[in-house]
Coordinates of C-alpha atoms in Angstrom, one line a residue:
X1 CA 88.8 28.6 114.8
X2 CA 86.3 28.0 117.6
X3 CA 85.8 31.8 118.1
X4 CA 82.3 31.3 119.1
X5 CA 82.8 29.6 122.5
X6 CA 86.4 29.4 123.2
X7 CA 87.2 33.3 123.0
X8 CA 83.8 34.1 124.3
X9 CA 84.9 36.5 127.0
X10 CA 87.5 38.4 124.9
X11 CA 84.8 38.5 122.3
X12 CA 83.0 40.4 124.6
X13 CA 85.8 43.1 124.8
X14 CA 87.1 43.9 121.2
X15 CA 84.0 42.1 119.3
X16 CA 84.3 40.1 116.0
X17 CA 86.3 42.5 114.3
X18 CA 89.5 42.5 116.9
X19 CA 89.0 38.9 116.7
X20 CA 89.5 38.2 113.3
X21 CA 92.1 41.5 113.6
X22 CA 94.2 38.8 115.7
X23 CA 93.7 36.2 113.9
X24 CA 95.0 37.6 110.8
X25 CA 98.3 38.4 112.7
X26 CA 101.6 37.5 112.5
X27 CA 103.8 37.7 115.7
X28 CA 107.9 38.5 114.9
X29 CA 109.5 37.9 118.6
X30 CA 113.1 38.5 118.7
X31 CA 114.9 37.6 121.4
X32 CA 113.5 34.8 123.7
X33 CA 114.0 36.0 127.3
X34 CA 111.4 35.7 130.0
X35 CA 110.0 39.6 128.9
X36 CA 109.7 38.3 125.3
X37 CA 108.2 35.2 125.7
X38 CA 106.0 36.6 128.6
X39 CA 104.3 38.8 125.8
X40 CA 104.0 36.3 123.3
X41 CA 102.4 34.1 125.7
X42 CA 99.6 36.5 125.7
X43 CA 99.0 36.8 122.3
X44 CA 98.9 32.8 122.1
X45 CA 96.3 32.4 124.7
X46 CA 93.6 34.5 122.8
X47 CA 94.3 33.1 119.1
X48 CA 97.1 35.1 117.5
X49 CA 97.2 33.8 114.3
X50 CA 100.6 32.6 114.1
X51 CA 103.9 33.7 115.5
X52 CA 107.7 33.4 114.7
X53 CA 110.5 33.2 117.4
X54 CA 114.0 34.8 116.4
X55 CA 116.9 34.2 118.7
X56 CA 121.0 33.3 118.1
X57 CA 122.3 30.2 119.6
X58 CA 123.3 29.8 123.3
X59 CA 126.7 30.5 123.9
X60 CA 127.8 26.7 124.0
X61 CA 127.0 26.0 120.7
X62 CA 129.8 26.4 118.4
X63 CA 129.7 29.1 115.2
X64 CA 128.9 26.4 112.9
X65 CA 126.1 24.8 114.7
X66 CA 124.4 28.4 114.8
X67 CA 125.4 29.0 111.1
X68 CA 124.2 25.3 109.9
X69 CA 120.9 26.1 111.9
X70 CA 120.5 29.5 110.2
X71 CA 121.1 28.4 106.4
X72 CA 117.7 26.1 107.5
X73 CA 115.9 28.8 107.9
X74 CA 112.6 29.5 109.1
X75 CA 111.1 26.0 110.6
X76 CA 108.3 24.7 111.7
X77 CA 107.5 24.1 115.8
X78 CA 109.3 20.8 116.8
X79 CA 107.2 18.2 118.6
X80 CA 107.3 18.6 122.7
X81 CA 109.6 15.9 124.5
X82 CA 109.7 15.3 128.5
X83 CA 113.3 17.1 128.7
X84 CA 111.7 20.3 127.3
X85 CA 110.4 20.5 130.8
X86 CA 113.4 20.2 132.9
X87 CA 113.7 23.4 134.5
X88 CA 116.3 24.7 136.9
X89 CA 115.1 25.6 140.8
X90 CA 117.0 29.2 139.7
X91 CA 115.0 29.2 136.1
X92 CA 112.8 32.7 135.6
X93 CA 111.7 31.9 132.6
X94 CA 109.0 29.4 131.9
X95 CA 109.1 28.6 128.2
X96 CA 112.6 28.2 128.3
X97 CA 114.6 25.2 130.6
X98 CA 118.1 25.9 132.0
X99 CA 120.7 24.9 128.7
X100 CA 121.0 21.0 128.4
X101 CA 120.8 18.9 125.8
X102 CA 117.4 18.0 124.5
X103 CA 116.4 15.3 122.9
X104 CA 114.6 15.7 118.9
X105 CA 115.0 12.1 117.8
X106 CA 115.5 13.6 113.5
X107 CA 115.8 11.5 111.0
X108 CA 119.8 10.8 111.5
X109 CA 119.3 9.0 114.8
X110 CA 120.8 11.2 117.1
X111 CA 119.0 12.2 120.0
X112 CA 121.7 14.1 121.5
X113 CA 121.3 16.6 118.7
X114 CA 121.0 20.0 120.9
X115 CA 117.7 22.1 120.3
X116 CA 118.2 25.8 119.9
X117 CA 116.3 28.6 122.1
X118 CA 114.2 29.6 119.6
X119 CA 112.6 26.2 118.8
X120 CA 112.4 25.0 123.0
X121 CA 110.1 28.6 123.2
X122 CA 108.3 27.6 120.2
X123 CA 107.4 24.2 121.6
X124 CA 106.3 25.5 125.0
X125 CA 104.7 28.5 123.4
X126 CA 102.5 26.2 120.8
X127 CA 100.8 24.0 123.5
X128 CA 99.1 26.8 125.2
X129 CA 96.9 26.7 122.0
X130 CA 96.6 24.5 119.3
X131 CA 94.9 27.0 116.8
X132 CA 97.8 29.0 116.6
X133 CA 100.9 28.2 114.0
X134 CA 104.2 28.3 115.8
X135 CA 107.3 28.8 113.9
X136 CA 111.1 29.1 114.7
X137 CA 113.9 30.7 113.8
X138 CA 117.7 30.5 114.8
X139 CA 120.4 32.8 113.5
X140 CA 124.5 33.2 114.6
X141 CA 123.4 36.8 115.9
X142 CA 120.7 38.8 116.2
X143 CA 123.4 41.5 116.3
X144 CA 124.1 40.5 112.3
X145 CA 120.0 39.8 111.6
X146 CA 119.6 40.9 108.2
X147 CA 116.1 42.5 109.3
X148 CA 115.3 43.9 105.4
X149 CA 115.3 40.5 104.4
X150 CA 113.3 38.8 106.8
X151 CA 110.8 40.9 107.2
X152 CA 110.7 41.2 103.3
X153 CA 110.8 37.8 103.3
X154 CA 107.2 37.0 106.0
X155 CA 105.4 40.1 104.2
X156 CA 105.4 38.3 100.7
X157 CA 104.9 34.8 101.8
X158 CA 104.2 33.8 105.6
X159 CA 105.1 30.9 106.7
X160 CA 102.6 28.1 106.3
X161 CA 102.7 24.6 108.3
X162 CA 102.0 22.9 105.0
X163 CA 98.7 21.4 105.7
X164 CA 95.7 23.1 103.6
X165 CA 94.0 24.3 106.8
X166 CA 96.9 26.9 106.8
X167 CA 97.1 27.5 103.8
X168 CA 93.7 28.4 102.7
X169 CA 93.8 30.9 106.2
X170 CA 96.8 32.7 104.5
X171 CA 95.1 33.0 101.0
X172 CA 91.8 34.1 102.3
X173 CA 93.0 36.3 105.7
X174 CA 95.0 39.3 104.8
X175 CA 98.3 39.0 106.9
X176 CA 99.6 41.4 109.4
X177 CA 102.5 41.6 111.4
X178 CA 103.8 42.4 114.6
X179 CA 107.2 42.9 115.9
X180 CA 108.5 42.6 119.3
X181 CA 112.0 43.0 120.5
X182 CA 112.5 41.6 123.9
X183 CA 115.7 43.2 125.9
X184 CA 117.4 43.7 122.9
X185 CA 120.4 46.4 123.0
X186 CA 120.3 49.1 120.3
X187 CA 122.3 47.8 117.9
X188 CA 119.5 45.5 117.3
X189 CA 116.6 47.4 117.3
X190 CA 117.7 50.5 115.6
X191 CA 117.8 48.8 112.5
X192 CA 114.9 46.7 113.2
X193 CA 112.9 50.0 114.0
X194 CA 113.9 51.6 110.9
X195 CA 112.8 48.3 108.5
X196 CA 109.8 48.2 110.5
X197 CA 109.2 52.0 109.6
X198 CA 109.8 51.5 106.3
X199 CA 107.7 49.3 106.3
X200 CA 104.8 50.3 108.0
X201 CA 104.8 47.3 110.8
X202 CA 103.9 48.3 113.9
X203 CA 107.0 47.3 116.6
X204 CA 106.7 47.0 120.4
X205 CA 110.0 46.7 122.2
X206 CA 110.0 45.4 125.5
X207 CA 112.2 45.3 128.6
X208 CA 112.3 44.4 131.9
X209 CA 114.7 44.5 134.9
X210 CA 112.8 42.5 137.8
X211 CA 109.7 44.0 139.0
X212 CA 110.2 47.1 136.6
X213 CA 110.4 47.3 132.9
X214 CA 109.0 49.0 130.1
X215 CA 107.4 49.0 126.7
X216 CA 107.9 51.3 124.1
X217 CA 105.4 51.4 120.8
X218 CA 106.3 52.7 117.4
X219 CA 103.4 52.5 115.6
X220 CA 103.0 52.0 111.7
X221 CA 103.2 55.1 109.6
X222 CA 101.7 57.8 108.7
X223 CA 98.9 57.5 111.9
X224 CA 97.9 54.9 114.0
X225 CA 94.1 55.2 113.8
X226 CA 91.4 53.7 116.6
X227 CA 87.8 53.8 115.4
X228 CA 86.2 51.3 117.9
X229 CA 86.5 52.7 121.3
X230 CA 84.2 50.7 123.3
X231 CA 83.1 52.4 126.4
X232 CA 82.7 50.8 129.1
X233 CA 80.3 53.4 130.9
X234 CA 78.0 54.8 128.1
X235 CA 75.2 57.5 128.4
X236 CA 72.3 56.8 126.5
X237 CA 71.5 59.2 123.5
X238 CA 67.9 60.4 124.7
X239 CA 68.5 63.9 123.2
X240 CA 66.6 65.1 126.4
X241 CA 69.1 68.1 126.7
X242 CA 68.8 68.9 122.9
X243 CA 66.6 71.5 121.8
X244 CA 64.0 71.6 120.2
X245 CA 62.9 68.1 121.3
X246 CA 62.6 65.6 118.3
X247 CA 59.6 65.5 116.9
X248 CA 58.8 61.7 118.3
X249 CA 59.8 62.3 121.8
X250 CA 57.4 65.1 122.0
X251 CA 54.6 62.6 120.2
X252 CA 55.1 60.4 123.2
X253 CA 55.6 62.8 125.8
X254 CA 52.3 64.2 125.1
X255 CA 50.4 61.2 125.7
X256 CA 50.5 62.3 129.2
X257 CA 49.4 65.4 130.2
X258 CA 49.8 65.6 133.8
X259 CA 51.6 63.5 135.8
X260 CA 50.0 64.9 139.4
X261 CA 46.4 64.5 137.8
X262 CA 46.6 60.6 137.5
X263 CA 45.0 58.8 140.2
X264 CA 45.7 55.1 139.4
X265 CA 48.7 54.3 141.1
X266 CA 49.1 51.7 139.0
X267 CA 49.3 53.7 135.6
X268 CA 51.7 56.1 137.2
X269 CA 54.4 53.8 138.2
X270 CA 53.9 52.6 134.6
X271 CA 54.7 56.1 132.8
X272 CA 58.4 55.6 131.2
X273 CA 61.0 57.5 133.3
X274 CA 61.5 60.0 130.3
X275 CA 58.1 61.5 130.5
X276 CA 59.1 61.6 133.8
X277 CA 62.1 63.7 133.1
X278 CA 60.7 66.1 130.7
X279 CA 57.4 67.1 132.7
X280 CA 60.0 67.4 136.2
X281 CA 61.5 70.0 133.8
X282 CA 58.7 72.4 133.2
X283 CA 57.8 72.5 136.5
X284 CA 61.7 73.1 138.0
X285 CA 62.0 76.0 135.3
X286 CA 59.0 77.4 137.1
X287 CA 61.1 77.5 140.1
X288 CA 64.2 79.4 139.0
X289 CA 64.4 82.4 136.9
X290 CA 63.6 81.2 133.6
X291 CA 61.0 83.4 132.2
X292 CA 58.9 81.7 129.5
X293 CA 59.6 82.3 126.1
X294 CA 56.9 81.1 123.2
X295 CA 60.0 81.5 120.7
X296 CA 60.8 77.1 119.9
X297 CA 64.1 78.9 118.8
X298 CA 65.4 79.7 122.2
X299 CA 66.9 77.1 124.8
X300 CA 65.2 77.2 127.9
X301 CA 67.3 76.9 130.9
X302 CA 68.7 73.2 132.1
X303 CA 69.7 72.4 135.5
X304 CA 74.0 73.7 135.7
X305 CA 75.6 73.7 139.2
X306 CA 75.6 71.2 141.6
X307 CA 72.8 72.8 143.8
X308 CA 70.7 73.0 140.8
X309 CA 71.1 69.4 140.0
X310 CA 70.3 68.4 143.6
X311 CA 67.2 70.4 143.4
X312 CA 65.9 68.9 140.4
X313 CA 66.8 65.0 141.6
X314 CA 64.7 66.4 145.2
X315 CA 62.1 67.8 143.0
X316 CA 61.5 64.3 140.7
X317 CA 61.8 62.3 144.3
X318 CA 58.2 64.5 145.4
X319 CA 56.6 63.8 142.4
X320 CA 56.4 60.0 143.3
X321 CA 53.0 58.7 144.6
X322 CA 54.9 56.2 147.0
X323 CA 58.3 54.6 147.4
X324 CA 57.5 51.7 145.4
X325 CA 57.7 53.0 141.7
X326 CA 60.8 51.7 140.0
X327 CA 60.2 54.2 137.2
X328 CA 60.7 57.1 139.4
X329 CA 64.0 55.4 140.8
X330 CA 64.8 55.2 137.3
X331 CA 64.3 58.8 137.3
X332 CA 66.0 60.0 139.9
X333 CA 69.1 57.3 138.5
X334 CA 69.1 58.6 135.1
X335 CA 68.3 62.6 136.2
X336 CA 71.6 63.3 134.4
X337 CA 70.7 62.8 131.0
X338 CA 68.4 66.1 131.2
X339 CA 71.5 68.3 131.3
X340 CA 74.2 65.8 129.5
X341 CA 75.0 67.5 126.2
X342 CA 74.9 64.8 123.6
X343 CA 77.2 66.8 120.8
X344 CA 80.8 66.3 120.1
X345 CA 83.5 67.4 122.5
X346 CA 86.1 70.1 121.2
X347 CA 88.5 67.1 120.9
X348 CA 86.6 65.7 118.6
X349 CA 86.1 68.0 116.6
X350 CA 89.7 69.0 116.9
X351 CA 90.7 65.8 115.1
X352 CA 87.8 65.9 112.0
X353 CA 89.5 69.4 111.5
X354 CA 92.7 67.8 110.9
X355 CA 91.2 65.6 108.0
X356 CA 91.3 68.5 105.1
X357 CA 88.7 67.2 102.4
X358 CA 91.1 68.0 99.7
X359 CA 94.4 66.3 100.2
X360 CA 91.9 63.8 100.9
X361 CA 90.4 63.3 97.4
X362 CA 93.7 64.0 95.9
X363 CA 95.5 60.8 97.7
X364 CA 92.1 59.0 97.2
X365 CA 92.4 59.4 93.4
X366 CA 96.4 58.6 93.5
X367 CA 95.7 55.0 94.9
X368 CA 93.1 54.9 93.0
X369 CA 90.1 55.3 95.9
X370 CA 92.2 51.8 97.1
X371 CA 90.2 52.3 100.5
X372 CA 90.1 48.1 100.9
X373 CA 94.2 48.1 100.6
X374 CA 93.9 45.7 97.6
X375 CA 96.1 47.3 95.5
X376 CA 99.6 48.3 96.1
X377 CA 99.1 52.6 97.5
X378 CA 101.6 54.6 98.9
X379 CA 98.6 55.6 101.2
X380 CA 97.7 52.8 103.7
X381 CA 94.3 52.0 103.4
X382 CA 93.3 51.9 107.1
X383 CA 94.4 55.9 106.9
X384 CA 92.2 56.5 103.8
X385 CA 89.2 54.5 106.1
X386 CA 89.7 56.6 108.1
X387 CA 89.4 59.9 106.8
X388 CA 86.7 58.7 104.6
X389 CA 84.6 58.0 108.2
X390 CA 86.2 61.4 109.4
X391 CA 85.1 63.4 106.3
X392 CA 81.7 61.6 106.6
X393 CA 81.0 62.7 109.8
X394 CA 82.1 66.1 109.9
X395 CA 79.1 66.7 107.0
X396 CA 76.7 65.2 108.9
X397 CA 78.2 67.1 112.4
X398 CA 77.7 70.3 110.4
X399 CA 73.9 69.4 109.3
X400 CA 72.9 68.5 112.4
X401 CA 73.7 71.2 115.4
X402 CA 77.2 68.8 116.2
X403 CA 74.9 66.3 117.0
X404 CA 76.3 62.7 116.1
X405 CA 74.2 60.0 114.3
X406 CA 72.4 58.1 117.0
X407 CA 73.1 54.5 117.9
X408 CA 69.6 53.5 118.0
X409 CA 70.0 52.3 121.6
X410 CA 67.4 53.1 124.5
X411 CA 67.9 51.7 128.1
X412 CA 65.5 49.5 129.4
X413 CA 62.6 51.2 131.3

């Protein structure tokens, strides 16, 4: 899959991983209304690995038809023909024309031979992008689905186009799945809701009644874990407000000794906006009461309200020769990171006290420390990952003043 320039941009937003996440996954639609296949068209467009449309046979077609089409059972995405894309002027759903018969030229000759929902959708869905499988499914209800079965069925063997591209993606990816019921009434996804939970496949049913509508998520059990938050807006871990200063920030902080002594202009617009920072401190503690203290063991004072903040931001602004030095805009930009504590919030840490280090182990050593899910566990292994990372860092929180490792990121100065 041409992840490297076709998905570039979404690349940008989940990385690699969620990539390969999606492409590893298997979407179960049921029901193909405009909500449903709405929602499946945006998991085709960036490279769901394959998907599966489940819907009953329009209301014209005879019992038998929809029974003969069921005993086929799960089938591959029919080719597209022009009549697929005869739609109605009153039509609100784009991947699926008004009913009318549709031509599929099969081996018997007869190209009157009525195409079901299910396979029109599929058709539609596939040609938004070729890399992912598209299969179909039709069944006399979805009211009757025997959901156990199917979705026993697609978790011990997906279904596969039959060329060896496909295949060897199935042996080598590990295959997830996703279920979404579109306007479905409860009598259909009550019992699809409780397979799914059984199963520990995460469903997403999904309604909507014009302009409104709604999506309700029932995740798979125990937890539904998220350890890649990417931030859009993220401070950079200076450790300026953590005390006492690293040993290598105050190496390079004392290779200047006084900013206000230096008379090349040139060399002071070229002292690094931290240095910057840290000698601004000294002297705006000299300005409010904060009494010196020779003990390294107390915190000194940081800037706290508003007014104080302003002051110090002011008080940086003087220290400029001229109102060309980028690093003191810099400064002034940045000002925050002198007072930003850099440990854990008390959410955090609210959640690593959840993981207990005991029951832990104990359903480590019952699955056998099974934290790659390679083995069958009644643990899943993305919950043991996670409490393993959880665990990890809690230690390392506890060594180091609730500090968190740093990322080894510094902004450009």
């Amino acid at each position: 899959m041409a992840t490297t320039d076709k998905y570039d941009r979404q690349l940008r937003l989940w990385g690699a991983s969620g990539q390969r996440a999606l492409g590893s996954t298997m979407v179960v639609l049921l029901g193909s209304s405009a909500c449903g296949t709405e929602t499946l068209k945006n998991l085709v467009l960036p490279g769901v690995g394959s998907f599966l449309v489940v819907d009953d046979g329009d209301e014209a077609s005879s019992s038998d038809a929809a029974a003969a089409a069921a005993a086929q059972g799960v089938q591959k995405c029919p080719e597209l023909d022009s009549s697929m894309l005869q739609f109605g002027e009153q039509s609100s759903n784009f991947f699926l024309p008004a009913p009318s018969k549709v031509a599929t030229g099969g081996d018997d000759g007869n190209n009157n031979k009525k195409l079901s929902k299910a396979a029109i959708s599929c058709a539609l869905l596939s040609e938004l992008n070729p890399d992912v499988l598209g299969f179909h499914y039709t069944v006399p209800s979805l009211e009757g689905l025997d959901c156990s079965a199917l979705l026993e069925k697609i978790k011990q063997g997906p279904p596969s186009d039959g060329s060896s591209s496909s295949a060897a993606t199935t042996t080598t990816l590990p295959q997830k799945i996703l279920v979404i019921a579109a306007d479905q009434p409860s009598t259909v996804t009550l019992p699809l809701s409780y397979e799914c939970h059984n199963r520990s496949i995460p469903l997403l049913v999904v309604r909507s009644y014009g302009l409104l509508g709604y999506a309700r998520i029932q995740t798979a059990t125990p937890y539904h874990c998220i350890t890649e938050a990417k931030k859009s807006n993220r401070i950079p871990d200076l450790r300026l407000s953590a005390w006492p200063l690293f040993e290598g920030l105050k190496n390079v902080a004392s290779t200047v000794s006084n900013l206000d002594e230096m008379d090349d202009t040139k060399d002071h617009s070229h002292v690094p906006f931290v240095i910057v920072l840290l000698q601004a401190l000294d002297k705006w503690r000299g300005t409010v009461s904060a009494p010196f203290n020779p003990d390294p063991a107390v915190r000194p004072r940081y800037p706290e309200t508003f007014q104080e903040k302003e002051d110090f931001r002011k008080l940086v602004k003087g220290m400029a020769k001229n109102n060309n030095e980028i690093n003191f805009e810099e400064a002034i930009r940045e000002a925050h990171l002198t007072w930003v504590d850099g440990r854990v919030s008390d959410e955090v840490k609210e959640v690593l006290d959840r993981v207990d280090e005991k029951e832990f182990f104990a359903s480590a050593v019952k699955s056998e420390m099974d934290v790659e899910g390679s083995a069958t566990s009644s643990v899943p292994a993305h919950v043991l990952q996670f409490q393993l990372l959880a665990l990890a860092l809690k230690r390392f929180l506890k060594q180091n003043d609730d500090y968190p490792p740093l990322e080894g990121k510094i902004p450009d100065m």
